[in-house]
XYZ file of C-alpha atoms in Angstrom:
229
model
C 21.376 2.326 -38.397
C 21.328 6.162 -38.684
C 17.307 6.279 -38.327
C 17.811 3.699 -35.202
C 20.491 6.230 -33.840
C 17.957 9.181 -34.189
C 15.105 7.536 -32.454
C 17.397 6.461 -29.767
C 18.587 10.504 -29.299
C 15.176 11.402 -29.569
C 13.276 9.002 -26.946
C 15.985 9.828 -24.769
C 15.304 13.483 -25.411
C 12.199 13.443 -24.602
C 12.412 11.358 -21.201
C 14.634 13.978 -20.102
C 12.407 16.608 -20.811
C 9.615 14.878 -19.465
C 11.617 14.331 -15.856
C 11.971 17.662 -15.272
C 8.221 19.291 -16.872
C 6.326 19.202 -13.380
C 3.618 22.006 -11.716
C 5.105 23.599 -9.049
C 2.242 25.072 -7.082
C 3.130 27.466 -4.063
C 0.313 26.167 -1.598
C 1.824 27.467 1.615
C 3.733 31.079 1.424
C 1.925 32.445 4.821
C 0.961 35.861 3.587
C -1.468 38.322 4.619
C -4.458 35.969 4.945
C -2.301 34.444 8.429
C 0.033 31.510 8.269
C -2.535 29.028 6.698
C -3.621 27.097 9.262
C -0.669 26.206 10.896
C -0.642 25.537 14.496
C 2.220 24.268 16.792
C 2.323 20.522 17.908
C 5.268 20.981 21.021
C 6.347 23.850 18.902
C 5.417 27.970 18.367
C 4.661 28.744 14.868
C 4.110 32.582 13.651
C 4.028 34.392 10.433
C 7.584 36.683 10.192
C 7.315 39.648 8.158
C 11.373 40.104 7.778
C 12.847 37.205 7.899
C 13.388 34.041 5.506
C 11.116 36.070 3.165
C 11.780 34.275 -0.557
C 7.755 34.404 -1.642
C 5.435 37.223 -0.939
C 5.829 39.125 2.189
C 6.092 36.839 4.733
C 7.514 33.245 6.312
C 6.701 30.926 9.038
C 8.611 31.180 11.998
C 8.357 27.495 13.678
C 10.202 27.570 16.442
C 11.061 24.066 18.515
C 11.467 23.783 21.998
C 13.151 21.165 23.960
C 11.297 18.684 22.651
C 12.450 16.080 20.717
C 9.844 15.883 18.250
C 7.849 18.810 17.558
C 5.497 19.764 14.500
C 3.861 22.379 12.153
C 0.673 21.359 11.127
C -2.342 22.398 8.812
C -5.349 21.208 7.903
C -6.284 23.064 5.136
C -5.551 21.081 2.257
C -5.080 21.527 -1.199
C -7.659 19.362 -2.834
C -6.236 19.557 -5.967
C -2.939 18.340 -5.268
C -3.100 16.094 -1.907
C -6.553 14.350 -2.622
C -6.255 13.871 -6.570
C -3.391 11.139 -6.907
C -0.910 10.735 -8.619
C -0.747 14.067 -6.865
C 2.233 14.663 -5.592
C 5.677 13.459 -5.602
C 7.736 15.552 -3.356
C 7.907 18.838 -1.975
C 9.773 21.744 -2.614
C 10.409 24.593 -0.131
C 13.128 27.444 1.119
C 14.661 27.404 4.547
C 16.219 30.330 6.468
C 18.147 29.520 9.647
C 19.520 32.324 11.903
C 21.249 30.732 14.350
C 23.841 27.730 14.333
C 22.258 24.664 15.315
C 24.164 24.085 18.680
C 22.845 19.785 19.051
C 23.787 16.728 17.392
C 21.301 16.158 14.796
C 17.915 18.252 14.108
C 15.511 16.679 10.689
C 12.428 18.404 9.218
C 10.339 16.088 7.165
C 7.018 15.397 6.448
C 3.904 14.062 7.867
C 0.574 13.697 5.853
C -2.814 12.845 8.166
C -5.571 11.286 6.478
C -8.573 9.255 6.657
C -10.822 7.000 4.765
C -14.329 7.360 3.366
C -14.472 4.015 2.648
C -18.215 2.872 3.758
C -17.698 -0.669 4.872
C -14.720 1.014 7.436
C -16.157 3.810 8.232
C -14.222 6.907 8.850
C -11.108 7.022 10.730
C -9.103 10.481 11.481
C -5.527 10.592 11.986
C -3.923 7.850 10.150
C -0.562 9.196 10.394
C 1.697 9.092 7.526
C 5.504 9.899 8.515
C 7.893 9.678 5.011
C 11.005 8.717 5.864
C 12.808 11.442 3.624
C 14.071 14.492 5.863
C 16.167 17.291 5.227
C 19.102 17.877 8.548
C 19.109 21.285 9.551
C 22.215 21.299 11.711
C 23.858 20.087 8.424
C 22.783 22.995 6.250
C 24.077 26.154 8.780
C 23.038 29.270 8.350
C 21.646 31.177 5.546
C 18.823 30.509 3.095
C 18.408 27.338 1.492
C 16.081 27.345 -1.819
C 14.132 24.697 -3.220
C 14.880 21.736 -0.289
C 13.333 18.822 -1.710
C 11.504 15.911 0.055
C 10.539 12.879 -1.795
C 7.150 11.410 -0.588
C 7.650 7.773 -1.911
C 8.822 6.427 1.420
C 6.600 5.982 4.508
C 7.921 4.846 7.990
C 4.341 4.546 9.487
C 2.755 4.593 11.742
C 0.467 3.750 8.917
C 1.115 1.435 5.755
C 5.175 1.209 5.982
C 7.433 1.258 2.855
C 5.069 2.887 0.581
C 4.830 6.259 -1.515
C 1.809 9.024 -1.236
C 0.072 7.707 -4.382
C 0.347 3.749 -3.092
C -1.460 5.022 0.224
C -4.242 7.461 -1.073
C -6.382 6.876 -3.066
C -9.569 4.891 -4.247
C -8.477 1.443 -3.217
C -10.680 -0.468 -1.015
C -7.786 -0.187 2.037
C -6.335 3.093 0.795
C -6.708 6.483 2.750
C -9.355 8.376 0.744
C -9.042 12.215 1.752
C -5.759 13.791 3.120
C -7.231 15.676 6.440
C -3.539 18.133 6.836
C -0.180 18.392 6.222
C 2.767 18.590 8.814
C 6.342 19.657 8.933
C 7.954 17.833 11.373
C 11.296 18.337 13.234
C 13.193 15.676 14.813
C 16.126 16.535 17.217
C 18.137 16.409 20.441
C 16.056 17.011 23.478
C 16.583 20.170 25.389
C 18.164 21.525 22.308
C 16.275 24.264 20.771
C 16.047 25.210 16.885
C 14.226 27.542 15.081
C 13.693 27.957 11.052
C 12.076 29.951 8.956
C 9.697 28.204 6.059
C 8.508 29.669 2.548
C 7.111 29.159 -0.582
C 6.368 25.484 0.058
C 5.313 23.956 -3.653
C 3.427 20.661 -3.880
C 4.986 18.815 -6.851
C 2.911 16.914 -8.924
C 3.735 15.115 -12.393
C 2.009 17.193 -15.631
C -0.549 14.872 -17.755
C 2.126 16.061 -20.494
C 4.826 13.987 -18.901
C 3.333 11.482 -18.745
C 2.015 11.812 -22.339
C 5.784 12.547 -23.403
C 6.284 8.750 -21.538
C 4.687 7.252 -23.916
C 6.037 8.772 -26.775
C 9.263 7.959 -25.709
C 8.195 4.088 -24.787
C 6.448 4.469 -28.549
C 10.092 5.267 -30.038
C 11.819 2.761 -28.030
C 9.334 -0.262 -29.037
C 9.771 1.226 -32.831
C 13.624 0.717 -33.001
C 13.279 -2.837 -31.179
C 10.594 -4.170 -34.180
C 13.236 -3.027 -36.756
C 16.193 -4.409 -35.158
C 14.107 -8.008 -35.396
C-alpha cells in the first residue's frame, strides 16, 4: 500500500512537472533588424522604440483603423517551430495599451497562412487558418499585460474547422505542409479605433523531455495497476 502510495505521488509529480517544462522561444521582439516582416492588412504597423518595451529595445506599434477586422502579418517564419509539428501549442506574448478602448468589444488572435507541397495537389497559398482563441483588449485596460496566452488547438476556418495546429500541418496526405506567415489579428467595432503595442512574442512548443517524462509517468501508473491485480 505504502509503495502504491509513492508511485501514485510520484507519477503525479512528474506530470506536473512535465506540464509546465516547455521552450519558450522569443521569435518576434522587433528589434534593430526592423519589425520582422510585419506589414499592415487594414492596419499601420511600426517598430516603437519607447513604448510597450518588455524585450530588447523595441515593440510593434499596430495600430487599427476603423475597420472591423484588421491584421499584422509576417511571413518570415520560424522553421523550427511553425513547420516541425508538434510545434507549437500556443503563444505567449506582452501587450501595452495606452489608451482606453472607447468600443464595445476589440479581440487579437491569431491567424496562421499556409500551403501544401503535397504533389498530387499541387501548391496552394493562403489557406487561412483563424484559431478561435483571442485575447479582448477592451477587457484588459490600460497598462502592460505579460505573457497573454493563445491556445492554437481551435480553428474556426476558413480552412479545416475544429482542429488544432498540429491536426492541420503536417505530413498527412490533406494536411498543410509549410506554414507561409503568421498574423495577429484584431477584431472590433467599426469606426472604432485601437492601438496596442506587441513584444516578445514566444512560440511554445512541448520539450522531447515532456514528453519523455509522459511516459514515465504512464510507466508508474500501469506499474501500480499490475500490482493491485
Amino acid at each position: 500500500m505504502r509503495n502504491g502510495f509513492v508511485y501514485v505521488a510520484a507519477a503525479v509529480a512528474i506530470l506536473l512537472s512535465a506540464r509546465g517544462v516547455q521552450a519558450q522561444s522569443p521569435v518576434y521582439s522587433f528589434e534593430d533588424a526592423g519589425i520582422d516582416g510585419f506589414f499592415g492588412l487594414g492596419a499601420a504597423v511600426l517598430q516603437e522604440p519607447t513604448i510597450g518595451v518588455t524585450h530588447g529595445d523595441s515593440s510593434l506599434k499596430y495600430a487599427a483603423g476603423n475597420d472591423g477586422f484588421v491584421g499584422a502579418r509576417t511571413e518570415t517564419v520560424i522553421p523550427a517551430n511553425l513547420n516541425d509539428p508538434p510545434g507549437v501549442s500556443h503563444v505567449l506574448f506582452d501587450m501595452t495599451i495606452v489608451d482606453a478602448y472607447a468600443g464595445t468589444f476589440a479581440d487579437i488572435g491569431i491567424t496562421v497562412f499556409g500551403h501544401d507541397l503535397n504533389p498530387i495537389g499541387g501548391t496552394s497559398f493562403g489557406n487561412q487558418v483563424q484559431f478561435a482563441d483571442t485575447q479582448s483588449i477592451a477587457a484588459l485596460g490600460v497598462g502592460t499585460h505579460t505573457d497573454l496566452r493563445l491556445d492554437l488547438d481551435f480553428s474556426q476556418g476558413p480552412y479545416r474547422f475544429g482542429e488544432s495546429f498540429n491536426d492541420i500541418f503536417g505530413s498527412g496526405p490533406n494536411d498543410l505542409s509549410v506554414a507561409t506567415a503568421f498574423q495577429f489579428y484584431i477584431s472590433k467595432n467599426t469606426q472604432v479605433p485601437v492601438t496596442v503595442y506587441i513584444d516578445n512574442v514566444r512560440l511554445v512548443v512541448p520539450e522531447p523531455a515532456t514528453l519523455s517524462l509522459l511516459g514515465l509517468a504512464v510507466v508508474g501508473l500501469g506499474v501500480i495497476a499490475r500490482r493491485k491485480r
